[in-house]
Coordinates of C-alpha atoms in Angstrom, one line a residue:
X13 CA 21.6 -3.3 -0.8
X14 CA 23.2 0.0 0.3
X15 CA 20.0 1.3 1.9
X16 CA 20.3 -1.3 4.7
X17 CA 23.6 0.0 5.9
X18 CA 22.2 2.7 8.2
X19 CA 23.7 3.8 11.5
X20 CA 21.0 3.9 14.1
X21 CA 21.6 7.6 14.8
X22 CA 20.4 8.4 11.3
X23 CA 17.0 6.6 11.7
X24 CA 13.8 8.4 12.9
X25 CA 10.6 6.5 13.6
X26 CA 7.5 8.7 13.9
X27 CA 3.8 8.7 13.3
X28 CA 1.2 11.3 12.4
X29 CA -1.8 11.5 14.8
X30 CA -4.8 13.9 14.8
X31 CA -8.5 14.2 15.0
X32 CA -10.5 12.8 12.0
X33 CA -10.3 15.0 8.9
X34 CA -7.5 17.2 10.0
X35 CA -5.3 16.3 7.0
X36 CA -3.0 13.5 8.1
X37 CA -3.1 11.5 4.9
X38 CA -2.7 14.7 2.7
X39 CA 0.3 15.8 4.8
X40 CA 1.8 12.2 4.4
X41 CA 1.3 12.5 0.6
X42 CA 3.3 15.9 0.6
X43 CA 6.1 14.4 2.6
X44 CA 6.3 11.4 0.2
X45 CA 6.2 13.7 -2.8
X46 CA 8.8 16.1 -1.4
X47 CA 11.3 13.3 -0.5
X48 CA 10.8 11.6 -3.9
X49 CA 9.1 8.5 -2.7
X50 CA 6.2 9.3 -5.1
X51 CA 6.7 11.4 -8.2
X52 CA 3.2 12.7 -8.8
X53 CA 0.4 14.3 -6.7
X54 CA -2.4 12.9 -9.0
X55 CA -2.9 9.9 -6.8
X56 CA -4.3 11.6 -3.7
X57 CA -4.2 9.8 -0.4
X58 CA -1.5 7.4 -1.4
X59 CA -1.5 5.6 2.0
X60 CA -5.3 5.4 2.1
X61 CA -5.3 2.6 -0.5
X62 CA -8.4 0.7 0.6
X63 CA -11.6 1.4 -1.4
X64 CA -13.6 2.1 1.8
X65 CA -10.9 4.7 2.9
X66 CA -11.3 6.5 -0.4
X67 CA -15.1 6.4 -0.4
X68 CA -15.5 7.6 3.1
X69 CA -12.6 10.0 3.2
X70 CA -11.2 8.4 6.5
X71 CA -8.2 6.4 7.4
X72 CA -9.1 3.0 8.7
X73 CA -5.7 1.2 8.7
X74 CA -2.4 2.5 9.9
X75 CA 0.2 2.4 7.1
X76 CA 3.9 2.4 7.3
X77 CA 6.4 3.8 4.7
X78 CA 10.2 4.2 4.6
X79 CA 11.4 7.6 3.4
X80 CA 15.0 8.5 2.5
X81 CA 15.8 12.1 3.4
X82 CA 18.9 14.3 2.9
X83 CA 18.9 16.9 5.7
X84 CA 20.2 20.4 5.5
X85 CA 23.2 19.4 7.5
X86 CA 24.3 17.2 4.6
X87 CA 23.6 13.8 6.3
X88 CA 21.3 11.1 4.9
X89 CA 18.5 9.9 7.1
X90 CA 15.8 7.1 7.0
X91 CA 12.4 8.3 8.2
X92 CA 9.9 5.5 9.0
X93 CA 6.5 7.2 8.9
X94 CA 3.2 5.6 10.1
X95 CA 0.0 7.3 9.1
X96 CA -2.8 6.6 11.6
X97 CA -6.6 6.8 11.7
X98 CA -8.3 9.7 13.5
X99 CA -11.7 8.3 14.5
X100 CA -12.1 7.2 18.1
X101 CA -13.2 3.7 17.0
X102 CA -9.8 3.1 15.5
X103 CA -7.9 4.3 18.6
X104 CA -6.3 0.9 18.9
X105 CA -4.5 1.3 15.5
X106 CA -3.0 4.6 16.9
X107 CA -1.8 2.9 20.2
X108 CA -0.1 0.1 18.1
X109 CA 1.6 2.7 15.9
X110 CA 2.9 4.7 18.9
X111 CA 4.6 1.6 20.3
X112 CA 6.7 1.3 17.2
X113 CA 7.8 5.0 17.2
X114 CA 10.0 7.4 19.2
X115 CA 8.1 10.6 18.1
X116 CA 4.7 11.8 17.0
X117 CA 3.6 14.7 14.8
X118 CA 0.4 16.0 16.4
X119 CA -1.6 17.7 13.7
X120 CA -4.3 20.3 14.4
X121 CA -6.6 21.8 11.7
X122 CA -6.2 25.7 11.7
X123 CA -9.9 26.1 10.9
X124 CA -11.2 23.7 13.6
X125 CA -8.7 24.1 16.4
X126 CA -8.0 21.5 19.1
X127 CA -10.7 18.8 19.1
X128 CA -11.7 15.9 21.4
X129 CA -9.6 13.2 19.6
X130 CA -6.6 15.6 19.4
X131 CA -6.5 15.7 23.2
X132 CA -7.0 11.9 23.4
X133 CA -4.1 11.2 20.9
X134 CA -1.9 13.7 22.7
X135 CA -2.4 11.8 26.0
X136 CA -1.7 8.5 24.2
X137 CA 1.6 9.9 22.9
X138 CA 2.6 11.3 26.3
X139 CA 1.8 8.0 28.0
X140 CA 3.9 6.2 25.4
X141 CA 6.9 8.5 26.2
X142 CA 7.1 10.0 22.7
X143 CA 8.6 13.3 21.6
X144 CA 5.6 15.4 20.3
X145 CA 5.9 17.9 17.5
X146 CA 2.8 20.1 17.4
X147 CA 1.8 21.2 13.9
X148 CA -1.0 23.5 12.7
X149 CA -2.2 22.3 9.3
X150 CA -4.3 24.0 6.6
X151 CA -2.7 27.5 7.1
X152 CA -3.5 28.3 3.4
X153 CA -7.3 28.4 4.0
X154 CA -8.8 31.9 4.3
X155 CA -10.6 31.1 7.6
X156 CA -7.5 29.7 9.3
X157 CA -7.2 30.8 13.0
X158 CA -3.5 30.3 13.4
X159 CA -2.8 32.3 16.6
X160 CA -6.0 31.1 18.3
X161 CA -5.2 27.5 17.5
X162 CA -1.6 28.0 18.8
X163 CA -3.1 29.3 22.1
X164 CA -5.4 26.3 22.3
X165 CA -2.4 23.9 21.9
X166 CA -0.7 25.7 24.8
X167 CA -3.8 25.8 27.1
X168 CA -5.4 22.5 26.3
X169 CA -2.4 20.3 25.5
X170 CA 0.3 22.0 27.6
X171 CA 2.7 22.1 24.7
X172 CA 4.9 25.3 24.2
X173 CA 3.4 27.6 21.6
X174 CA 6.9 28.5 20.2
X175 CA 7.4 24.8 19.3
X176 CA 4.4 24.8 17.0
X177 CA 5.1 24.5 13.2
X178 CA 2.8 25.9 10.5
X179 CA 2.2 23.7 7.4
X180 CA -0.2 23.2 4.6
X181 CA -0.6 19.6 3.5
X182 CA -2.3 20.8 0.3
X183 CA 0.3 23.2 -1.0
X184 CA 3.4 21.8 0.8
X185 CA 4.2 25.0 2.6
X186 CA 6.2 24.4 5.8
X187 CA 6.7 20.7 5.0
X188 CA 10.5 21.1 4.5
X189 CA 10.7 22.7 8.0
X190 CA 8.7 19.9 9.5
X191 CA 11.1 17.3 8.0
X192 CA 14.0 19.2 9.6
X193 CA 12.2 19.3 12.9
X194 CA 11.6 15.5 12.7
X195 CA 15.3 15.0 12.3
X196 CA 16.4 17.4 15.0
X197 CA 13.7 16.9 17.7
X198 CA 12.8 13.2 17.5
X199 CA 15.4 11.0 19.2
X200 CA 17.1 8.2 17.3
X201 CA 16.0 4.7 18.3
X202 CA 17.9 2.9 21.0
X203 CA 19.0 -0.7 20.8
X204 CA 22.0 -2.9 20.1
X205 CA 22.3 -4.6 16.7
X206 CA 24.6 -7.3 18.2
X207 CA 22.3 -8.2 21.1
X208 CA 19.8 -11.1 20.9
X209 CA 16.9 -10.5 18.5
X210 CA 13.8 -8.8 19.9
X211 CA 11.1 -7.3 17.7
X212 CA 7.5 -6.2 18.0
X213 CA 4.7 -7.3 15.6
X214 CA 2.7 -4.1 15.3
X215 CA 0.5 -5.2 12.3
X216 CA 0.0 -8.1 9.9
X217 CA -2.1 -9.3 7.0
X218 CA -2.7 -12.6 5.2
X219 CA -1.4 -13.2 1.7
X220 CA -3.0 -16.3 0.0
X221 CA 0.4 -17.2 -1.6
X222 CA 2.9 -16.4 1.2
X223 CA 0.8 -16.8 4.4
X224 CA 0.9 -14.3 7.2
X225 CA 3.1 -11.2 6.6
X226 CA 4.0 -9.6 10.0
X227 CA 4.9 -5.9 10.1
X228 CA 7.7 -5.5 12.6
X229 CA 9.8 -3.0 14.5
X230 CA 13.2 -4.3 15.6
X231 CA 14.2 -3.2 19.1
X232 CA 17.5 -5.2 19.3
X233 CA 19.5 -7.6 17.2
X234 CA 19.6 -8.1 13.4
X235 CA 17.4 -10.2 11.2
X236 CA 18.7 -11.7 8.0
X237 CA 17.0 -13.6 5.2
X238 CA 17.3 -17.3 6.0
X239 CA 17.4 -16.8 9.8
X240 CA 15.3 -18.9 12.1
X241 CA 12.8 -17.0 14.3
X242 CA 10.6 -18.0 17.2
X243 CA 7.2 -16.5 18.2
X244 CA 7.5 -15.8 22.0
X245 CA 3.9 -16.6 23.0
X246 CA 3.4 -19.8 20.9
X247 CA 7.0 -21.0 20.8
X248 CA 6.6 -21.8 17.1
X249 CA 9.8 -21.6 15.0
X250 CA 9.9 -20.5 11.3
X251 CA 12.5 -19.7 8.7
X252 CA 12.5 -16.2 7.2
X253 CA 12.4 -16.5 3.4
X254 CA 11.8 -12.8 2.6
X255 CA 12.6 -9.6 4.5
X256 CA 12.1 -6.0 3.5
X257 CA 10.5 -2.6 4.1
X258 CA 7.7 -0.4 2.8
X259 CA 8.1 2.1 0.0
X260 CA 5.0 2.1 0.5
X261 CA 4.8 -1.1 -1.5
X262 CA 6.7 -4.1 -0.2
X263 CA 10.4 -3.9 -1.1
X264 CA 12.5 -7.0 -0.5
X265 CA 16.0 -6.7 1.0
X266 CA 18.7 -8.7 2.8
X267 CA 18.4 -7.7 6.5
X268 CA 16.8 -5.4 9.1
X269 CA 18.7 -4.1 12.1
X270 CA 17.8 -2.6 15.5
X271 CA 15.7 0.6 15.2
X272 CA 14.3 -0.3 11.7
X273 CA 10.7 -1.0 10.6
X274 CA 9.8 -3.5 8.0
X275 CA 8.1 -6.8 7.2
X276 CA 9.0 -10.5 7.0
X277 CA 7.6 -13.6 5.3
X278 CA 8.2 -17.0 6.8
X279 CA 5.5 -19.2 5.3
X280 CA 3.3 -18.9 8.4
X281 CA 0.2 -20.7 7.1
X282 CA -1.8 -21.1 10.3
X283 CA -3.2 -17.8 11.3
X284 CA -3.3 -18.8 15.0
X285 CA 0.5 -19.1 15.1
X286 CA 1.0 -15.4 15.3
X287 CA -0.7 -12.4 16.9
X288 CA -0.3 -8.6 16.7
X289 CA 1.5 -7.4 19.8
X290 CA 3.6 -10.5 20.0
X291 CA 7.4 -10.6 20.2
X292 CA 9.7 -12.3 17.7
X293 CA 12.9 -13.7 19.2
X294 CA 15.8 -15.9 18.1
X295 CA 15.4 -19.7 18.9
X296 CA 19.0 -19.6 20.1
X297 CA 18.0 -17.2 22.9
X298 CA 14.6 -18.4 24.1
X299 CA 15.1 -16.6 27.4
X300 CA 14.7 -13.2 25.7
X301 CA 11.8 -11.4 27.4
X302 CA 8.6 -10.2 25.6
X303 CA 8.4 -6.5 24.8
X304 CA 6.2 -4.9 27.5
X305 CA 3.6 -2.2 27.3
X306 CA 1.6 -3.5 24.4
X307 CA -2.0 -3.1 25.6
X308 CA -4.8 -5.4 24.4
X309 CA -8.0 -4.0 22.8
X310 CA -11.1 -3.8 24.9
X311 CA -14.2 -4.5 22.8
X312 CA -17.0 -2.1 23.6
X313 CA -19.8 -3.2 21.2
X314 CA -20.9 -6.8 20.3
X315 CA -23.1 -8.2 17.7
X316 CA -23.8 -11.6 16.2
X317 CA -23.0 -12.4 12.5
X318 CA -24.4 -15.3 10.6
X319 CA -24.0 -16.5 7.0
X320 CA -27.1 -16.3 4.9
X321 CA -26.4 -19.8 3.7
X322 CA -25.6 -22.3 6.5
X323 CA -23.2 -24.0 4.1
X324 CA -20.9 -20.9 4.2
X325 CA -20.2 -21.2 7.9
X326 CA -16.6 -22.8 7.3
X327 CA -15.8 -20.0 4.9
X328 CA -16.9 -17.4 7.5
X329 CA -14.6 -19.0 10.0
X330 CA -11.6 -18.8 7.7
X331 CA -12.5 -15.2 6.7
X332 CA -12.6 -14.1 10.3
X333 CA -9.3 -15.7 11.2
X334 CA -7.6 -13.9 8.3
X335 CA -9.4 -10.7 9.0
X336 CA -8.2 -10.7 12.6
X337 CA -4.6 -10.7 11.4
X338 CA -5.2 -7.3 9.7
X339 CA -7.4 -5.9 12.5
X340 CA -6.4 -7.4 15.8
X341 CA -8.8 -5.3 17.8
X342 CA -11.8 -7.5 16.9
X343 CA -12.6 -10.6 19.0
X344 CA -15.0 -13.4 18.1
X345 CA -16.4 -16.6 19.5
X346 CA -18.8 -19.2 18.2
X347 CA -22.5 -18.7 18.8
X348 CA -25.7 -20.5 17.9
X349 CA -29.2 -19.0 17.4
X350 CA -32.4 -20.9 17.1
X351 CA -33.5 -18.4 14.4
X352 CA -30.3 -18.0 12.4
X353 CA -28.3 -21.2 13.0
X354 CA -24.5 -21.2 13.6
X355 CA -22.6 -17.9 13.6
X356 CA -20.1 -15.8 15.6
X357 CA -20.3 -13.2 18.3
X358 CA -18.0 -10.3 17.4
X359 CA -16.6 -7.6 19.6
X360 CA -15.8 -4.1 18.2
X361 CA -14.3 -0.9 19.5
X362 CA -17.4 1.1 18.4
X363 CA -20.2 1.4 15.9
X364 CA -18.1 2.8 13.0
X365 CA -15.6 0.0 13.6
X366 CA -18.5 -2.5 13.4
X367 CA -19.9 -0.9 10.2
X368 CA -16.4 -0.9 8.5
X369 CA -15.6 -4.5 9.6
X370 CA -18.9 -5.9 8.3
X371 CA -18.4 -4.0 5.0
X372 CA -14.8 -5.3 4.7
X373 CA -16.0 -8.9 5.3
X374 CA -18.5 -8.5 2.5
X375 CA -16.1 -6.9 0.0
X376 CA -12.7 -8.4 0.7
X377 CA -13.8 -11.9 1.8
X378 CA -17.0 -12.3 -0.2
X379 CA -19.2 -13.0 2.8
X380 CA -23.0 -12.6 2.7
X381 CA -24.0 -11.9 6.3
X382 CA -26.9 -11.2 8.6
X383 CA -25.9 -9.0 11.6
X384 CA -27.9 -8.9 14.8
X385 CA -28.6 -5.8 17.0
X386 CA -25.4 -4.4 18.6
X387 CA -25.2 -4.7 22.3
X388 CA -22.7 -4.1 25.1
X389 CA -21.5 -6.3 28.0
X390 CA -23.7 -6.2 31.0
X391 CA -22.8 -7.3 34.5
X392 CA -25.7 -9.4 35.9
X393 CA -25.5 -10.0 39.7
X394 CA -27.7 -12.9 40.9
X395 CA -29.3 -13.3 44.3
X396 CA -26.5 -15.7 45.2
X397 CA -23.9 -12.9 44.6
X398 CA -22.6 -14.4 41.4
X399 CA -21.4 -11.9 38.8
X400 CA -22.1 -12.8 35.1
X401 CA -20.6 -10.8 32.2
X402 CA -23.1 -11.2 29.4
X403 CA -22.7 -9.7 25.9
X404 CA -25.8 -11.4 24.4
X405 CA -29.4 -10.7 25.6
X406 CA -30.4 -14.3 24.8
X407 CA -27.9 -15.5 27.5
X408 CA -29.6 -13.5 30.3
X409 CA -30.8 -15.6 33.2
X410 CA -34.5 -15.7 34.1
X411 CA -35.7 -12.5 35.9
X412 CA -36.4 -14.3 39.2
X413 CA -32.7 -15.1 39.6
X414 CA -31.4 -11.6 39.0
X415 CA -30.7 -9.3 41.9
X416 CA -29.6 -6.3 39.7
X417 CA -28.0 -5.5 36.4
X418 CA -25.0 -3.2 35.9
X419 CA -24.3 -1.4 32.6
X420 CA -21.0 -0.1 31.3
X421 CA -20.4 3.6 31.7
X422 CA -18.2 5.8 29.6
X423 CA -16.8 9.3 30.1
X424 CA -17.1 11.5 27.0
X425 CA -15.3 14.7 26.3
X426 CA -17.4 16.9 23.9
X427 CA -16.0 20.1 22.4
X428 CA -18.8 22.3 21.0
X429 CA -19.2 25.9 19.8
X430 CA -21.1 28.1 22.4
X431 CA -24.2 28.5 20.2
X432 CA -24.8 24.8 20.1
X433 CA -24.3 24.0 23.8
X434 CA -28.1 24.0 24.5
X435 CA -28.9 21.5 21.7
X436 CA -26.0 19.2 22.8
X437 CA -27.1 19.3 26.4
X438 CA -30.7 18.5 25.4
X439 CA -29.5 15.5 23.3
X440 CA -27.2 14.3 26.1
X441 CA -30.1 14.5 28.6
X442 CA -32.4 12.4 26.4
X443 CA -29.7 9.7 26.2
X444 CA -29.3 9.4 30.0
X445 CA -26.2 11.5 30.1
X446 CA -24.9 13.1 33.4
X447 CA -23.0 16.3 33.1
X448 CA -19.7 16.1 35.1
X449 CA -18.0 19.3 34.2
X450 CA -18.2 22.2 31.8
X451 CA -15.1 24.3 30.9
X452 CA -14.4 27.1 28.3
X453 CA -11.0 26.5 26.9
X454 CA -11.5 29.6 24.7
X455 CA -14.2 32.3 24.3
X456 CA -15.9 30.5 21.4
X457 CA -16.2 26.9 22.6
X458 CA -17.1 24.7 25.6
X459 CA -15.6 21.4 26.7
X460 CA -18.4 19.3 28.2
X461 CA -17.5 16.2 30.2
X462 CA -20.4 13.7 30.4
X463 CA -21.0 10.2 31.8
X464 CA -23.1 8.1 29.6
X465 CA -24.3 4.5 29.5
X466 CA -22.4 2.9 26.7
X467 CA -25.6 1.4 25.3
X468 CA -26.9 4.9 24.6
X469 CA -23.8 5.9 22.7
X470 CA -23.8 3.0 20.3
X471 CA -27.4 3.7 19.1
X472 CA -26.4 6.7 16.9
X473 CA -25.5 9.3 19.5
X474 CA -22.4 10.4 17.5
X475 CA -24.5 11.0 14.3
X476 CA -27.1 12.9 16.3
X477 CA -24.4 15.0 17.9
X478 CA -23.0 16.0 14.5
X479 CA -26.6 16.8 13.4
X480 CA -27.6 19.1 16.3
X481 CA -24.2 20.9 16.2
X482 CA -24.2 21.3 12.4
X483 CA -21.0 19.2 12.2
X484 CA -19.0 21.4 14.6
X485 CA -19.0 19.2 17.8
X486 CA -16.3 16.6 18.3
X487 CA -16.3 13.7 20.8
X488 CA -13.9 11.3 22.4
X489 CA -14.7 8.7 25.1
X490 CA -13.2 6.2 27.4
X491 CA -14.6 3.3 29.5
X492 CA -14.7 4.1 33.2
X493 CA -16.6 1.2 34.8
X494 CA -20.0 -0.3 35.6
X495 CA -23.0 1.2 37.4
X496 CA -26.3 -0.4 38.4
X497 CA -29.2 0.6 36.1
X498 CA -32.9 0.2 35.9
X499 CA -32.7 -2.3 32.9
X500 CA -35.0 -4.9 31.5
X501 CA -34.8 -7.5 28.8
X502 CA -37.3 -7.2 25.9
X503 CA -38.2 -10.4 24.1
X504 CA -39.8 -10.4 20.6
X505 CA -42.2 -13.3 19.7
X506 CA -43.2 -14.1 16.2
X507 CA -46.2 -16.4 16.1
X508 CA -45.6 -17.1 19.8
X509 CA -42.0 -18.3 19.1
X510 CA -39.2 -16.2 20.7
X511 CA -36.7 -14.8 18.1
X512 CA -33.6 -14.6 20.3
X513 CA -31.7 -12.5 17.7
X514 CA -34.3 -9.7 18.1
X515 CA -34.0 -9.6 21.9
X516 CA -32.5 -6.5 23.4
X517 CA -31.8 -4.8 26.8
X518 CA -33.3 -1.4 27.4
X519 CA -33.8 1.2 30.1
X520 CA -37.2 0.4 31.8
X521 CA -38.6 3.9 31.1
X522 CA -38.2 3.6 27.3
X523 CA -38.5 -0.2 26.9
X524 CA -42.3 -0.2 26.1
X525 CA -42.1 2.6 23.6
X526 CA -39.1 1.1 21.8
X527 CA -40.9 -2.3 21.7
X528 CA -44.0 -0.7 20.1
X529 CA -41.9 1.0 17.5
X530 CA -40.1 -2.3 16.7
X531 CA -43.3 -4.4 16.5
X532 CA -44.9 -1.8 14.2
X533 CA -41.9 -1.9 11.8
X534 CA -41.7 -5.7 11.9
X535 CA -45.3 -5.8 10.8
X536 CA -44.4 -4.1 7.6
X537 CA -41.3 -6.2 7.0
X538 CA -42.5 -9.8 7.6
X539 CA -44.3 -11.2 4.5
X540 CA -48.0 -12.1 4.9
X541 CA -49.0 -15.7 5.0
X542 CA -52.3 -17.6 4.6
X543 CA -52.8 -17.3 8.3
X544 CA -52.7 -14.5 11.0
X545 CA -49.2 -13.9 12.4
X546 CA -49.2 -12.3 15.9
X547 CA -46.1 -10.2 16.7
X548 CA -45.6 -9.6 20.4
X549 CA -43.0 -7.9 22.7
X550 CA -42.7 -9.2 26.3
X551 CA -40.9 -8.0 29.4
X552 CA -40.5 -10.5 32.2
X553 CA -43.2 -12.7 30.6
X554 CA -45.7 -9.9 30.3
X555 CA -46.9 -8.8 26.8
X556 CA -46.3 -5.1 26.5
X557 CA -47.0 -4.7 22.7
X558 CA -48.8 -6.6 20.0
X559 CA -49.7 -6.3 16.4
X560 CA -51.1 -8.9 14.0
X561 CA -50.1 -9.4 10.4
X562 CA -53.3 -10.0 8.5
X563 CA -53.6 -13.2 6.4
X564 CA -53.7 -13.4 2.7
X565 CA -57.0 -14.7 1.6
X566 CA -57.8 -16.8 -1.5
X567 CA -61.2 -16.0 -3.0
X568 CA -62.8 -19.5 -2.8
X569 CA -66.2 -18.1 -4.0
X570 CA -64.8 -17.0 -7.4
X571 CA -66.1 -20.2 -9.1
X572 CA -69.6 -19.9 -7.7
X573 CA -72.0 -18.3 -10.2
X574 CA -75.2 -17.9 -8.2
X575 CA -76.8 -21.0 -6.8
X576 CA -77.7 -21.9 -3.2
X577 CA -76.1 -19.8 -0.3
X578 CA -75.4 -23.1 1.6
X579 CA -72.8 -24.0 -1.1
X580 CA -70.9 -20.8 -0.5
X581 CA -71.1 -21.2 3.3
X582 CA -69.7 -24.8 2.9
X583 CA -66.7 -23.5 0.9
X584 CA -66.0 -20.7 3.5
X585 CA -66.2 -23.2 6.4
X586 CA -63.8 -25.5 4.6
X587 CA -61.3 -22.6 4.1
X588 CA -61.6 -21.6 7.7
X589 CA -60.7 -25.2 8.8
X590 CA -57.8 -25.2 6.4
X591 CA -56.5 -21.9 7.9
X592 CA -56.7 -23.4 11.4
X593 CA -54.6 -26.4 10.4
X594 CA -52.1 -24.2 8.6
X595 CA -51.7 -21.9 11.6
X596 CA -50.8 -25.0 13.7
X597 CA -48.1 -26.3 11.4
X598 CA -47.1 -23.1 9.4
X599 CA -43.7 -21.5 10.0
X600 CA -42.7 -17.8 9.6
X601 CA -39.4 -16.8 8.1
X602 CA -38.1 -13.5 9.5
X603 CA -36.3 -11.6 6.6
X604 CA -32.8 -10.3 7.3
X605 CA -34.0 -6.7 7.0
X606 CA -35.8 -7.3 10.3
X607 CA -32.5 -7.8 12.2
X608 CA -31.1 -4.5 10.8
X609 CA -34.2 -2.7 12.1
X610 CA -32.8 -2.6 15.6
X611 CA -29.7 -0.7 14.3
X612 CA -31.9 2.1 13.0
X613 CA -34.7 2.1 15.5
X614 CA -35.8 5.6 16.4
X615 CA -38.3 6.8 19.0

């Protein structure tokens, strides 16, 4: 096929990065339309093909596409575009995409200006050594602040204002100039097609007919259909039976050379044989080094997931293994709960990531799941000086063995309009935030730098931030370390039996009030039985909250029509004895809604 005979100087690998909702996917659509890859604009958000992406209006998965482009200098080019997510929880997708590129288009909304995730993505691109093309999008809107946004790019990102391009992803204005800038400013990939094979797996997914399909960027060498390949980390050898690129659908071809982006199929059935971030080499040159600089994801939020039916546990195992191929930022390990049986402990990058993952497991893999309360990893230091990293409250040692507990701390950058500064500072104070710095990058907005316990952020801080700022505030955060905190473990007892899946760690000051709220809500959720069910919350063995679920009562006197009072008393005494026996042997089933309560618990 002719399209594979490209000189490396005519290849450009780039991605589009921006804050959420700044128009990345719309701009990608216009680029595809202008270059003839798609022929109609009716199918909006071509690269956002997942149902969840369309429903929520966000990009969840990075998508690659190969674009043929004839430049104004008369030369033909191949542009490999990767569209990336904008939300902080999918930051790992962005870092993977950057590793496969030489340049990045940094998009800024003309009506919003530079926001928190814009800064974070710019830093990621600079750290990866990429050529950055700053672009102001949505210039067609009547409230566009073009010159103000250009100044923000200069002041906050340190990029020259004269390099900024003006485009509209909706109308297509300025997109031809952007394509010319990509060709002229972004360097061609480096590498030797005749050198030993070395390529990076930057994404993958599982096909039920063909096995694992890795998405690759070739840094050196050439890969042909029928070649043998070796996975560097596992040493496993496979034969390539299909090779190709993205148009954005999979398009088979004959070979891929250094500098190109594409996919391979090699009948890799075992999902454990291959990992995102791994290096593919030739078995003839096993000494070829792994490609460096590919960072591993650091899970920030953990929760337990359990199948509703215990018979579905093997299906959940298979689903998680396949899902991890498509989203390598999740980690999981086996876990057993006395209340819920066998399940898995999953690690996520944030609450939205957790929400999306659970929804995808339900939709794409048909899993019916119960999810426990999200938690973070605490560092528990014992009196012997031993440090334990614990992501599950049920694994905490007894209080008498604990010297102190340290909690993960994040540094958050919050950009907020001046009129909402007071509300944001009030919210941050209520969630144990510490103000580190306050700057005014422009006359209308403030950049607040806060340190927060991560546990406070995962319980809905982002949603509350959007609420108090009427949607104008933006936030980005990064993990900075552990600090000692005044923390306690709260146990929930149902009929004097501890339900480990409902245990949680809390700041001592708010622990009792949170426990009372939870117990009160549980009382409404757990079905009544023929006996009294006591609900209790305990801290270090001391009961701090209690409510009882009143028993159902059968009317045993209904059949008595008058007669001696002793007959009625005898029936009531008999009922009382039966209730006592039932209370001793009766069991209480906690409905799955109860485990979701902790996600939505408000003071």
